[in-house]
Coordinates of C-alpha atoms and ligand atoms in Angstrom, one line a residue:
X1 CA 35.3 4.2 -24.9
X2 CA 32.2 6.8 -26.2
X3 CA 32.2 9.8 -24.3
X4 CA 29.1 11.9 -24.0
X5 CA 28.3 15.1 -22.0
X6 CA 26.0 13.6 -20.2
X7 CA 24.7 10.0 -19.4
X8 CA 21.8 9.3 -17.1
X9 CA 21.1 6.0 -15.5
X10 CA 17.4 5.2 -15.3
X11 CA 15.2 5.7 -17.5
X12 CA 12.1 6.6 -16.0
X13 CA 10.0 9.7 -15.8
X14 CA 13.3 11.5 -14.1
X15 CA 15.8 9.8 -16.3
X16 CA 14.2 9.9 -20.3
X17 CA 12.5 13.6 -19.3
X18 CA 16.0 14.8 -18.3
X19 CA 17.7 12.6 -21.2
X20 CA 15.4 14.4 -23.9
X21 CA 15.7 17.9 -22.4
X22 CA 19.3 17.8 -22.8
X23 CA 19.1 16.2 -26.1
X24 CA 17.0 19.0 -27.1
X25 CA 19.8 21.5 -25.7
X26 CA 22.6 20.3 -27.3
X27 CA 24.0 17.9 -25.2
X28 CA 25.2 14.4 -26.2
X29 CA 23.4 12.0 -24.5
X30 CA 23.0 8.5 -23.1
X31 CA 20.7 7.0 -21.0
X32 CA 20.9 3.7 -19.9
X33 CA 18.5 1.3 -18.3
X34 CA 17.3 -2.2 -17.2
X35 CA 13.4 -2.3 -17.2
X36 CA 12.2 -5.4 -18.7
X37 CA 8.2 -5.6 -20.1
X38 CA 6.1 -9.0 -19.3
X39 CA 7.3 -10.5 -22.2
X40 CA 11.3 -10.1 -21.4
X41 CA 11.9 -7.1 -23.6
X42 CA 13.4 -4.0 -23.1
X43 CA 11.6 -1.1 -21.9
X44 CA 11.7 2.2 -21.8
X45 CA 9.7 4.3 -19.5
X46 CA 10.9 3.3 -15.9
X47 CA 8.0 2.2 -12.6
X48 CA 5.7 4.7 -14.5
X49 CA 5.1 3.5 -17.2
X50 CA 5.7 -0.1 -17.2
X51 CA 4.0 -1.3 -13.6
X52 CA 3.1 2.0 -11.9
X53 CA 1.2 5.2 -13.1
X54 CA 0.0 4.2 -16.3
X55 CA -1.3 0.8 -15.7
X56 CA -2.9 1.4 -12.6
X57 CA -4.7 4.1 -13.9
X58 CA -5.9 1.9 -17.2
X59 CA -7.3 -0.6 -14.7
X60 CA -8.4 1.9 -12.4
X61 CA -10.7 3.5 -15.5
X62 CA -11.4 0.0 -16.9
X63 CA -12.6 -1.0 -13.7
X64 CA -15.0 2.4 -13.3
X65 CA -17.0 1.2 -16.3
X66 CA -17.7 -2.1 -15.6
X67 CA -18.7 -1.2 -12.2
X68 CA -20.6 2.4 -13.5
X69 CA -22.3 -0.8 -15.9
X70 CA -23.2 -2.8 -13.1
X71 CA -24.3 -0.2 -10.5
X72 CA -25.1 3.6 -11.6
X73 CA -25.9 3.2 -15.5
X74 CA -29.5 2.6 -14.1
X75 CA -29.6 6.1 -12.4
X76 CA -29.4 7.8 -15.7
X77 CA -31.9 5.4 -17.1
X78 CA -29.9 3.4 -19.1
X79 CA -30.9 -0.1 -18.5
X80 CA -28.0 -2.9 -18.8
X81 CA -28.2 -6.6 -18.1
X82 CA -26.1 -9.1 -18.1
X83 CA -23.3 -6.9 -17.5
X84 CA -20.0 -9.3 -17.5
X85 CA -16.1 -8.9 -16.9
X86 CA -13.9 -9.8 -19.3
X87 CA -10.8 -9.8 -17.2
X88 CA -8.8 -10.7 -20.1
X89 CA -9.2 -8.2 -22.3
X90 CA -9.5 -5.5 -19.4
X91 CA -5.3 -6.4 -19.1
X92 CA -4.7 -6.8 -22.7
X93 CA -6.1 -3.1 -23.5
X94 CA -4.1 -2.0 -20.3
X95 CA -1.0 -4.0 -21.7
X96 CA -1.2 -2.3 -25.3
X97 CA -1.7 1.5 -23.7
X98 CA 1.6 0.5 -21.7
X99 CA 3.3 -0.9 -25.2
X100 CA 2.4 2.3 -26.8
X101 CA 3.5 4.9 -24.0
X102 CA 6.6 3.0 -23.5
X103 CA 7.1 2.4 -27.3
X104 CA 6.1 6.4 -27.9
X105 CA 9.9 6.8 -25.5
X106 CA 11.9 5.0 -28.0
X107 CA 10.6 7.2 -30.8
X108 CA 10.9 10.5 -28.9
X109 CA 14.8 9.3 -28.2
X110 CA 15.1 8.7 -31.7
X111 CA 13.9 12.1 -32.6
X112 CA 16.2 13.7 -30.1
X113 CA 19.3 11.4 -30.9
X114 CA 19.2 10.5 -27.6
X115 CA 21.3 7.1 -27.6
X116 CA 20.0 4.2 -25.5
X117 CA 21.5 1.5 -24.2
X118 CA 20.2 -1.7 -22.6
X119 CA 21.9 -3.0 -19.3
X120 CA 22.6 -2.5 -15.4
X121 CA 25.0 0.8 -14.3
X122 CA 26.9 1.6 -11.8
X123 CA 29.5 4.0 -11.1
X124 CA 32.9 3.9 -11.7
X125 CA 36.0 6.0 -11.0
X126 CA 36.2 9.7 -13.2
X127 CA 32.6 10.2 -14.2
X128 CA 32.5 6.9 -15.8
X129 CA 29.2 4.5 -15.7
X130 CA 30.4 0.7 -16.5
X131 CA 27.0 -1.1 -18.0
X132 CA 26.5 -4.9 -17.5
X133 CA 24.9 -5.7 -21.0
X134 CA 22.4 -8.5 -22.0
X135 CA 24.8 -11.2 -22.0
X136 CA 26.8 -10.3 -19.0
X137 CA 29.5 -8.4 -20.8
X138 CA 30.6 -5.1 -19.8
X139 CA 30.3 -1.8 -21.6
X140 CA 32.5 1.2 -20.0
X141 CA 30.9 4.7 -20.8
X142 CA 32.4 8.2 -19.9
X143 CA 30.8 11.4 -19.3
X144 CA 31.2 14.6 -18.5
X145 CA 28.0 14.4 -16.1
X146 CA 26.4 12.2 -14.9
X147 CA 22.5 11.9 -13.8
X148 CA 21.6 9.2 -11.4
X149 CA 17.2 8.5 -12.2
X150 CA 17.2 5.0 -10.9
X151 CA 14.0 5.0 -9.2
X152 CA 12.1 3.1 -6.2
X153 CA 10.7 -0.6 -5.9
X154 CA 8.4 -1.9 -3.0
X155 CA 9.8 -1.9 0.5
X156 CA 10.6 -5.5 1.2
X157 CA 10.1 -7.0 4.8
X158 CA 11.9 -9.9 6.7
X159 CA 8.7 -11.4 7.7
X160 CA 6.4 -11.0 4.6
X161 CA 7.4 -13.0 1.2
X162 CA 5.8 -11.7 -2.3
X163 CA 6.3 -14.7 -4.2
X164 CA 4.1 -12.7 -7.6
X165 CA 1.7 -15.9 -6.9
X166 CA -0.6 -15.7 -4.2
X167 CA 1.3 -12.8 -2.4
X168 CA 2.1 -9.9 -4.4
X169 CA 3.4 -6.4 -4.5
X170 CA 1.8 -3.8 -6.7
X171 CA 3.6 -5.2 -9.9
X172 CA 1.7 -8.7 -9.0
X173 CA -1.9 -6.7 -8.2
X174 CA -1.8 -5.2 -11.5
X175 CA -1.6 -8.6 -13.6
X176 CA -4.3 -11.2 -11.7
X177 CA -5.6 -13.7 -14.2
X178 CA -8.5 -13.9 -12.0
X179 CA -10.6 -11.1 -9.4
X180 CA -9.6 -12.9 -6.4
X181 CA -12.7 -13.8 -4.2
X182 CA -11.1 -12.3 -1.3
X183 CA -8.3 -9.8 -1.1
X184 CA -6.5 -8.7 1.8
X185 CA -4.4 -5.2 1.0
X186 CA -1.3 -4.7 4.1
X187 CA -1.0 -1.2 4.0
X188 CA -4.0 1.4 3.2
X189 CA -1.4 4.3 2.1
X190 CA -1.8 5.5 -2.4
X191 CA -1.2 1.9 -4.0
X192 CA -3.2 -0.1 -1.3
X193 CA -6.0 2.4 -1.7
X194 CA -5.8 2.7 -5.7
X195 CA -5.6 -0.8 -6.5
X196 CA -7.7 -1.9 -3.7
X197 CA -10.8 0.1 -5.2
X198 CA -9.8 -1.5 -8.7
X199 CA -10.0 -5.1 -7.4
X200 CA -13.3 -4.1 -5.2
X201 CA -15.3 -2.6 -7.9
X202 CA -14.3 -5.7 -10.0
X203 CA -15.8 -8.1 -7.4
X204 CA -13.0 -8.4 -4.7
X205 CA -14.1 -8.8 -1.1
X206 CA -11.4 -6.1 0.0
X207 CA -9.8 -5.7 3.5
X208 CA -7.3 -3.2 4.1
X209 CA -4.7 -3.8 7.0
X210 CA -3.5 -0.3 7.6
X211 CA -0.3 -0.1 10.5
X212 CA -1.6 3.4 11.4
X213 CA -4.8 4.1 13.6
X214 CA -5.9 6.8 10.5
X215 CA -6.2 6.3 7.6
X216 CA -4.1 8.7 5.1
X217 CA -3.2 10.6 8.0
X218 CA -0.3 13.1 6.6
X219 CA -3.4 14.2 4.4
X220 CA -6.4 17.4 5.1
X221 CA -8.5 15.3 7.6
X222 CA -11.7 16.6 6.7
X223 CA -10.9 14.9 3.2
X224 CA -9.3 11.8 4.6
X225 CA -12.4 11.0 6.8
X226 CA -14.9 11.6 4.3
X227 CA -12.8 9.7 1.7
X228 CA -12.5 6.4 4.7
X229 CA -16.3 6.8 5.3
X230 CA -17.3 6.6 0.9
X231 CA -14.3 3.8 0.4
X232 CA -16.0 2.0 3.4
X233 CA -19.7 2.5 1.5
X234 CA -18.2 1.1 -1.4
X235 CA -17.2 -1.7 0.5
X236 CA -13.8 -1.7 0.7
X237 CA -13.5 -3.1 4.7
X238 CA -10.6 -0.6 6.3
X239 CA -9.1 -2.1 9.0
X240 CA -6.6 0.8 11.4
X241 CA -4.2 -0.3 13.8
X242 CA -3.5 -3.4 12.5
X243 CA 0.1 -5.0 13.4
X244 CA 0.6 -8.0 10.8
X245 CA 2.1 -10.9 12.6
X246 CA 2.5 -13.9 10.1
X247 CA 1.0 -14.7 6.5
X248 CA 1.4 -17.7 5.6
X249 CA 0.2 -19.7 2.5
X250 CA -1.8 -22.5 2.5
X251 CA -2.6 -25.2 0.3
X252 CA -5.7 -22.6 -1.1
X253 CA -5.5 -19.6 0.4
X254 CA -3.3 -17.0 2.3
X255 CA -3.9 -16.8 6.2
X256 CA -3.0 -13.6 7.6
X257 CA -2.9 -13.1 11.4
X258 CA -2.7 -9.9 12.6
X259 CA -2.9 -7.8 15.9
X260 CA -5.6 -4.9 16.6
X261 CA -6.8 -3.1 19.4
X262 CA -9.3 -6.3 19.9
X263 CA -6.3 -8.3 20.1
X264 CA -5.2 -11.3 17.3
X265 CA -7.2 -11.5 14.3
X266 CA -7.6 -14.2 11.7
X267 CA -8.3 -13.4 7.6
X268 CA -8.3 -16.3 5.3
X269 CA -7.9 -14.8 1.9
X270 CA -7.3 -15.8 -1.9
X271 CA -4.3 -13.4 -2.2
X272 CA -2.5 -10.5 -0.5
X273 CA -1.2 -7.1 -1.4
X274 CA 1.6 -5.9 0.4
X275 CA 1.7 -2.0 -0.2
X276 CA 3.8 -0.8 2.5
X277 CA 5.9 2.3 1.0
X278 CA 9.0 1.9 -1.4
X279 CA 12.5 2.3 -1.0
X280 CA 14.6 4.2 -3.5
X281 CA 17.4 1.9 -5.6
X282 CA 20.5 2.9 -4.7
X283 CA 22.1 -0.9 -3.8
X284 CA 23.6 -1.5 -7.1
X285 CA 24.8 1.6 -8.1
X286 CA 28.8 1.1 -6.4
X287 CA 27.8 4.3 -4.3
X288 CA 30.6 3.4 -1.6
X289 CA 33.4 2.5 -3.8
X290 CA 32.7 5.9 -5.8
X291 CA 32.3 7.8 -2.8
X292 CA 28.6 9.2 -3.7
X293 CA 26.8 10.0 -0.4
X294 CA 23.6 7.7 1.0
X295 CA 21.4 8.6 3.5
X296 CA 20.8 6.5 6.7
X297 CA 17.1 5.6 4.4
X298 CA 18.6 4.8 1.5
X299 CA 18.5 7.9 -0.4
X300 CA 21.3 9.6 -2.7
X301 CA 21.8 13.0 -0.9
X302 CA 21.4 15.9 -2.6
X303 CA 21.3 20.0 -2.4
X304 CA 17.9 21.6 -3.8
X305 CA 19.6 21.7 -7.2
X306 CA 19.7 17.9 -7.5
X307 CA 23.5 17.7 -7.0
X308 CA 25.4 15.2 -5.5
X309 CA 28.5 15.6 -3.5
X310 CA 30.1 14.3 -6.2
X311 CA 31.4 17.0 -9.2
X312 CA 29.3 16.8 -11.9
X313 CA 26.7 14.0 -11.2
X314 CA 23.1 14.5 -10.3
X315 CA 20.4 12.2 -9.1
X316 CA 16.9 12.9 -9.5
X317 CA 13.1 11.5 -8.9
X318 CA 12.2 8.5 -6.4
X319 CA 16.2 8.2 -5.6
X320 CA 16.0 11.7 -3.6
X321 CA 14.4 13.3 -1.3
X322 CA 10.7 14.4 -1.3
X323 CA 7.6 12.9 -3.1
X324 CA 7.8 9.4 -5.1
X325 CA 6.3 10.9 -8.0
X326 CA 6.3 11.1 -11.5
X327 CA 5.8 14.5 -12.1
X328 CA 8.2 15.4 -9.6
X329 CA 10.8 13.3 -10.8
X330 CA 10.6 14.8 -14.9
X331 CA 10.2 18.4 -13.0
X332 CA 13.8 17.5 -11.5
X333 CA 14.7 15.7 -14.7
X334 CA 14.7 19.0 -16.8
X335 CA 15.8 21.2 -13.8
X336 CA 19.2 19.5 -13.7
X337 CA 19.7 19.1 -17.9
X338 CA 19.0 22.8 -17.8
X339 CA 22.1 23.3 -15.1
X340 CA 24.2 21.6 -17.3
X341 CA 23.6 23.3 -20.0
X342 CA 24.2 26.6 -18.5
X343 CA 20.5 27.7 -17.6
X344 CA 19.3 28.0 -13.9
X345 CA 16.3 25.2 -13.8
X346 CA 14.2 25.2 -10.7
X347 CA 11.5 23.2 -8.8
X348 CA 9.2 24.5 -6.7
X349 CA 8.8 21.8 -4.1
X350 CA 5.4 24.1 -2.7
X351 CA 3.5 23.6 -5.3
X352 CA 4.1 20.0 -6.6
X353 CA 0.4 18.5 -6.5
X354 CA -0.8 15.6 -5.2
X355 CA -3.5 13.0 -6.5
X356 CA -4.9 9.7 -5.1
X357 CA -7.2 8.1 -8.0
X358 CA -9.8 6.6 -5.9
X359 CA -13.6 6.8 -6.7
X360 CA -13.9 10.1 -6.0
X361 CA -10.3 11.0 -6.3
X362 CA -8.6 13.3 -3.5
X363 CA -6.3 16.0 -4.6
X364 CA -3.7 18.1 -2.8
X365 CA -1.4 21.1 -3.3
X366 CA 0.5 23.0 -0.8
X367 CA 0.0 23.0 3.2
X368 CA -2.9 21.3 5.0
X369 CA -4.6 22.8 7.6
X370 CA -3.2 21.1 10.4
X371 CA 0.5 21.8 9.1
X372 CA -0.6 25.5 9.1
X373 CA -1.8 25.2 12.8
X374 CA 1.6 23.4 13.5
X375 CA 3.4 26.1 11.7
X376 CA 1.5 28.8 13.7
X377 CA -0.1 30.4 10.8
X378 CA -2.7 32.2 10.7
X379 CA -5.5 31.2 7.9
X380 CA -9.0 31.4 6.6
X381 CA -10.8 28.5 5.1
X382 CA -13.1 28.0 2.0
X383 CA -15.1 24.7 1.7
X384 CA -17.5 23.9 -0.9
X385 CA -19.6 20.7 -1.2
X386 CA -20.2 19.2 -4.8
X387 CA -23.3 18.4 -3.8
X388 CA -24.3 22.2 -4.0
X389 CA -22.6 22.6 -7.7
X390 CA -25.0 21.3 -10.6
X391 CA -22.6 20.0 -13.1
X392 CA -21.8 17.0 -10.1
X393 CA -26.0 16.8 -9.9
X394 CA -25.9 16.1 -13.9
X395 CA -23.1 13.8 -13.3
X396 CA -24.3 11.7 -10.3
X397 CA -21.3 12.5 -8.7
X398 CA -21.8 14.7 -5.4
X399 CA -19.6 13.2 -2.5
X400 CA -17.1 15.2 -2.0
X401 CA -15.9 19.1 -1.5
X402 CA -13.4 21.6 -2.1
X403 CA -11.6 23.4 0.8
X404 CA -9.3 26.3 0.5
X405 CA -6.8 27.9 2.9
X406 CA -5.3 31.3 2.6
X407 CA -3.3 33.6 4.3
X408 CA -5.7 35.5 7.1
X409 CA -3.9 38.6 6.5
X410 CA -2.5 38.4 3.0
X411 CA -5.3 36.2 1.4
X412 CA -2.5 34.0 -0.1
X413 CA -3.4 30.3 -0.9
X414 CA -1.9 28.4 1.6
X415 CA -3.4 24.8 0.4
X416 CA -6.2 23.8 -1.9
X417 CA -7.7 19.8 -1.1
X418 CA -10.3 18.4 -3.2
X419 CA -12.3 15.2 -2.6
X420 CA -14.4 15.1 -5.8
X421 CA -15.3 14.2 -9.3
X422 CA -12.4 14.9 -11.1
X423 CA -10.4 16.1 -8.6
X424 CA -6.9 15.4 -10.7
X425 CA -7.6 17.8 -13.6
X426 CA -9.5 20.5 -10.6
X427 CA -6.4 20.8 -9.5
X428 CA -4.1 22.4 -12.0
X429 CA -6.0 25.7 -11.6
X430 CA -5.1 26.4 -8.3
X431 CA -1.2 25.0 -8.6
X432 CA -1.0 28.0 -11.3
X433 CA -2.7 29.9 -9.0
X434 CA -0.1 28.9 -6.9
X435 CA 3.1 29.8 -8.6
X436 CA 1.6 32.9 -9.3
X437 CA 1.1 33.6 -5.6
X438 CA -2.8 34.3 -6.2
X439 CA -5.0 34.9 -3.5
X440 CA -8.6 33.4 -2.9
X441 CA -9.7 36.5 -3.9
X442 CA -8.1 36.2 -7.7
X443 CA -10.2 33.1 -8.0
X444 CA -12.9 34.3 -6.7
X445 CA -12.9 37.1 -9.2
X446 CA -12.2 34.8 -11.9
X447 CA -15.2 33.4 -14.4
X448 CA -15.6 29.8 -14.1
X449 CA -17.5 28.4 -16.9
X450 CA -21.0 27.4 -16.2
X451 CA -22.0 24.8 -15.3
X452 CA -18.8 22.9 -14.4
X453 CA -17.1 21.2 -11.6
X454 CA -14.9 24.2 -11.4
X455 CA -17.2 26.3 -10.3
X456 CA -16.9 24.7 -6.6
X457 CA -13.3 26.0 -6.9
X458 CA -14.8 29.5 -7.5
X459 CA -17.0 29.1 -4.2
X460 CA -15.0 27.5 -2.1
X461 CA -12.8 30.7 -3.0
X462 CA -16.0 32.8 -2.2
X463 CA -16.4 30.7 1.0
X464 CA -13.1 32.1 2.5
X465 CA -14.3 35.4 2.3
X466 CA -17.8 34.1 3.5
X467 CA -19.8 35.1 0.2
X468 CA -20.6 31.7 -1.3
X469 CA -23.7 31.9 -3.6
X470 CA -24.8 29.0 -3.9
X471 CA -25.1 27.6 -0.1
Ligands
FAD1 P1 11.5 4.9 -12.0 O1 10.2 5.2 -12.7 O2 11.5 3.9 -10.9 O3 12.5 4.5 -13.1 C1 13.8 4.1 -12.8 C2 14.4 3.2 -13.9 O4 15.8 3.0 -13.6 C3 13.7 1.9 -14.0 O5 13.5 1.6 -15.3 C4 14.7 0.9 -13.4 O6 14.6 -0.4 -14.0 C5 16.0 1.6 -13.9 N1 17.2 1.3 -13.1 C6 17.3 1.2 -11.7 N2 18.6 0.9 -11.4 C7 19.3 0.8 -12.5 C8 20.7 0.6 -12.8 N3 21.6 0.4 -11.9 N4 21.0 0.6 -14.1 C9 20.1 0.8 -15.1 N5 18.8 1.1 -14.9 C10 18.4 1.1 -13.6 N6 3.3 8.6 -9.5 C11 2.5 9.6 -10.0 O7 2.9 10.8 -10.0 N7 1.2 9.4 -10.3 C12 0.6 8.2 -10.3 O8 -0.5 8.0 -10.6 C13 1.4 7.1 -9.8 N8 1.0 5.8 -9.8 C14 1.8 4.8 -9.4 C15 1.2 3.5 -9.3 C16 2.0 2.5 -8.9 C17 1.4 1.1 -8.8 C18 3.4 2.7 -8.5 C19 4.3 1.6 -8.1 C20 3.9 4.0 -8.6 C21 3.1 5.0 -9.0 N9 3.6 6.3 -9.0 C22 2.8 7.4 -9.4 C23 5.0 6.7 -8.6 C24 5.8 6.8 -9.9 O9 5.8 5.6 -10.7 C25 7.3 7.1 -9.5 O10 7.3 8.3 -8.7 C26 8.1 7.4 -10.7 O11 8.1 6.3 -11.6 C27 9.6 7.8 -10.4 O12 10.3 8.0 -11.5 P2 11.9 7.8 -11.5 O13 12.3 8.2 -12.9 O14 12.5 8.4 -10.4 O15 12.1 6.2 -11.4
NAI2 P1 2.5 4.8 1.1 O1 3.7 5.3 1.9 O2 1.6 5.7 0.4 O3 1.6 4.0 2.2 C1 2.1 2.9 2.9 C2 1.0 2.6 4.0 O4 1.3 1.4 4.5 C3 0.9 3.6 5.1 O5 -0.4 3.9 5.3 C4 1.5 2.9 6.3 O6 0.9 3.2 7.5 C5 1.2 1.4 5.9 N1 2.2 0.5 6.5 C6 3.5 0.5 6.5 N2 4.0 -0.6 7.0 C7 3.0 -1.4 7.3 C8 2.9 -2.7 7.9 N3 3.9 -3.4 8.2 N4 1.6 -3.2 8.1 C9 0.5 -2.5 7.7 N5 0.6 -1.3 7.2 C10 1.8 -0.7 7.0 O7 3.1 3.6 0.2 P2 2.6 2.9 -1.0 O8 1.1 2.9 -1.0 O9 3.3 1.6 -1.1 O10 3.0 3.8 -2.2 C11 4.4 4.2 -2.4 C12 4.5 5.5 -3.1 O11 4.3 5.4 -4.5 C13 3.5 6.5 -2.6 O12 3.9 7.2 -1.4 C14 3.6 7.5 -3.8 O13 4.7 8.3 -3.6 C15 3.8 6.6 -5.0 N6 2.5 6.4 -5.6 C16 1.8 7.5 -6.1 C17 0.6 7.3 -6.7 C18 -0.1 8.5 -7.1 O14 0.5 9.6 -7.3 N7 -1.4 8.5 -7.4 C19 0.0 6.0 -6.9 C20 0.7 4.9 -6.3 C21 2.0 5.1 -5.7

C-alpha cells in the first residue's frame, strides 16, 4: 500500500486547489475522484467545472449575444437580420471551454506531481481511503491526512422524478438539443434564475415556480425587487408561493399542477427544471463505520479550521458548512493544505462574495441591510443608480444601482450590493476594501478611472456621506 501525506477525495474546486497547494508545499499528494464527462471519461474539475460554474456561464454569455443580436444591436445602430441560433454549436463551444478547463487540471497536477487516481472513496480504519476502481476492484491508499472535497448534487424529492429527458436538474438544462417551446423552472433560487434567463433569451417561454412568496429573499431587497421587476420585463414569468403538487409526463409534454394563493394551477410545458437547492455528498463516504461526524442536514461537521472530529482529516467546500461555492470551497482548500503543512491558513467567511449571473447580474459581499437592522446595528447607506454613471449610458446598460452600508459611527463597510452591468468584476474592489477594513470614506477618496462603471462605486461611497456629484 502507497502512503502519502495527504490524500484528498474530490476533486473539485475544494479538492484539486487544496491538492496542488500542498503539492506545491511539499507534501505528497493524491487526490482521488469519480466525475465522469458526457462522453464517459474521466474528469477532473469536480460540479464546477464539468456541469456547474463554467458551463453555465459559457451558455449564459453565448446566450447574451444571440439575444444582444436579436434585440439591442439596433440601439447602437448596427443593423442585423436574419439573426439565427445555432443551438449546436452554442453547446459544442461550451463543451470544448469545459474540455480545456478540466484538461488544463490534469496538466497543473502533472506539473505539481500531484498523483491522481480514478475511482469512488470512502473511509477506512487508520487514515486510510479504500478506492473502488474502473473495473470494480479495490485500491487501499494510506495517509497521513486526509481531506474530504466531495462536493454537492441537486436535492432530490420523493414526489418529483428528473429522468435527464423531459424533466431535468441543472446537469440536464445545460445540454437541451433543442430551446424548449415552453419551460417551467421549480425553484427561482441562483440555478433556476441563471439558467432560466439562458433558456429565455434563447426563445424559451419561462415560468418560474418559486416555494417562497419573494423572490431571492435572504438577498438586499431593494436589489431583489428591482432584479424580479427587469427578469419579469424580460419575460421570464415569476410565479411566488407556489406549492408543486404533481408533474407528471405526458405523451408530449410535462403537466405541472401546482398550488398558489389563487388556489390549483395548471402549466402544460415542454420540459421542467427542478432547481430546488443541493445537498452535500456525504452518503458514500462510510462516515458511520469510521466514526466521522454528520450533521442532522447532511453535512460533515467541522470547526472554522476545516477539521473534522476525526485526527488528521479535513473536509472542505460544498460538504461543510456555509456557501455552496467555488471560491469558497478552493479558499478552504488552501486554508487546510497550509495547516498541514505547518502554516496557519484562514478564511474570512465576512467577506466571501457573492454573484448571481443574470442580465444585469447582482453582486453581494458582507451584511445586507435588513441583517444589520436585525443585528441592531447602526448604519448609513450609499446608493447609486447606473443610470446616472455615463460609461452604463455608452453601454446601453443602466438598470441597476450600487448601494453601500457602513458603520454610522465608524464609517466601516458593513455590505456593498450591486445590481448592474458587470456587477461580478465591480465587486472585487470593495471585498479588498473589505479585508482591509476600509471605510466609505477610503473609497470615496479613491480615483476611479473615468469614465467607468466603477465610478458608481465611488458615488455610492459619496452617497453615504450625502456628497454624490453626479445626482
Ligand atoms: P464539487 O465541485 O462538487 O466536486 C466534488 C467532486 O468529488 C466531484 O468531482 C465528485 O464527483 C467527486 N466525488 C464525490 N464523492 C466522491 C467519492 N466518494 N469518491 C471520489 N470522488 C467523489 N459556484 C460559484 O462560485 N460560481 C458559479 O458561477 C457557480 N455556478 C454554478 C452553476 C451550477 C449549474 C451549479 C450546479 C453550481 C454552481 N456553482 C457555482 C457552485 C459550485 O459548482 C460549487 O460550489 C463547487 O463546485 C463546490 O466545489 P467542491 O470542490 O466542494 O465540490
Ligand atoms: P437555491 O438554494 O439557490 O434556491 C432554491 C430555490 O428553490 C429557493 O428559492 C427555494 O425557495 C426554492 N424551492 C425549494 N424547494 C422548492 C419546491 N419544492 N418548490 C418550489 N420552489 C422550491 O438552490 P439552487 O438554485 O438549486 O442552487 C444551489 C446552490 O448552488 C446555490 O445556493 C449556490 O450555492 C450554488 N450556485 C451558485 C451559483 C453562483 O455562484 N452564481 C450559480 C448556481 C448555483
Amino acid at each position: 500500500m502507497q502512503r502519502y501525506d495527504v490524500a484528498i477525495i474530490g476533486a473539485g474546486p475544494g479538492g484539486y486547489v487544496a491538492a496542488i497547494r500542498c503539492a506545491q508545499l511539499g507534501l505528497s499528494t493524491i487526490c482521488i475522484d469519480n466525475m465522469r464527462d458526457q462522453n464517459g471519461d474521466p474528469s477532473l474539475g469536480g460540479v464546477c467545472l464539468n456541469v456547474g460554474c463554467i458551463p453555465s456561464k459559457a451558455l449564459l454569455d453565448s446566450s447574451e449575444q444571440f439575444y444582444s443580436a436579436k434585440h439591442h444591436l439596433t440601439d447602437h445602430g448596427v443593423k442585423c437580420s436574419g439573426v439565427e441560433l445555432d443551438l449546436a454549436t452554442m453547446m459544442a463551444r461550451k463543451n470544448n471551454i469545459v474540455k480545456t478547463l478540466t484538461g488544463g487540471i490534469e496538466t497543473l497536477f502533472m506539473k505539481n506531481k500531484v498523483t491522481w487516481m480514478h475511482g469512488l472513496g470512502r473511509l477506512i480504519a487508520n487514515n486510510q481511503v479504500e478506492v473502488v476502481l474502473e473495473d470494480n476492484s479495490t485500491k487501499v491508499v494510506g495517509a497521513v491526512n486526509i481531506i474530504i472535497a466531495t462536493g454537492s448534487t441537486p436535492t432530490a424529492h420523493e414526489d418529483i422524478v428528473v429522468d435527464g429527458d423531459r424533466i431535468v436538474d441543472s446537469t440536464g438544462a445545460l445540454a437541451f438539443d433543442e430551446v424548449p417551446k415552453r419551460l417551467a423552472v421549480i425553484g427561482g433560487g441562483v440555478i433556476g434564475l441563471e439558467l432560466g434567463s439562458v433558456w429565455s433569451r434563447l426563445g424559451s417561454k419561462v415560468v418560474i415556480l418559486n416555494r417562497g412568496k419573494k423572490l431571492l429573499s435572504r438577498i438586499e431587497q431593494t436589489v431583489a425587487k428591482e432584479a424580479h421587476r427587469l427578469l419579469q420585463k424580460q419575460g421570464v414569468d415569476i410565479r411566488l408561493g407556489a406549492t408543486i403538487k404533481e408533474v407528471k409526463v405526458t405523451k408530449k409534454q410535462v403537466a405541472v399542477v401546482y398550488k398558489d394563493e389563487e388556489g390549483e394551477q395548471k402549466l402544460q410545458v415542454d420540459r421542467v427544471l427542478v432547481a430546488t437547492g443541493r445537498q452535500p455528498n456525504t452518503a458514500g463516504l462510510n462516515a458511520e463505520a469510521v466514526g466521522l461526524n454528520i450533521d442532522e442536514k447532511g453535512y460533515i461537521e467541522v470547526d472554522e479550521h476545516c477539521h473534522t472530529n476525526l485526527p488528521n482529516v479535513y473536509a472542505v467546500g460544498d460538504v461543510v458548512r456555509g456557501p455552496m461555492l467555488a471560491h469558497k470551497a478552493s479558499e478552504e482548500g488552501v486554508s487546510v493544505a497550509e495547516q498541514i503543512a505547518g502554516q496557519s491558513g484562514h478564511v474570512n467567511y465576512q467577506t466571501i462574495p457573492w454573484v448571481i449571473y443574470t442580465s444585469p447580474e447582482i453582486a453581494w459581499v458582507g451584511k445586507t441591510s435588513q441583517q444589520l437592522e436585525d443585528e441592531g446595528v447602526d448604519f448609513r447607506e450609499g446608493v447609486f443608480p447606473f443610470k446616472a454613471n455615463g460609461r452604463a449610458h455608452a453601454m446601453n446598460e443602466t438598470d441597476g444601482m450600487v448601494k453601500i452600508l457602513s458603520d454610522a459611527k465608524y464609517d466601516r463597510i458593513l455590505g456593498v450590493h450591486i445590481l448592474g452591468p458587470h456587477a461580478s468584476e465591480l465587486i472585487a474592489e470593495v471585498v479588498v476594501a473589505m479585508e482591509f477594513n476600509a471605510s466609505a470614506e477610503d473609497i470615496a477618496r479613491t480615483v476611479h478611472a473615468h469614465p467607468t462603471l466603477s465610478e458608481a462605486m465611488h458615488e455610492a461611497a459619496l452617497a453615504v456621506d450625502k456628497r454624490t456629484i453626479h445626482i
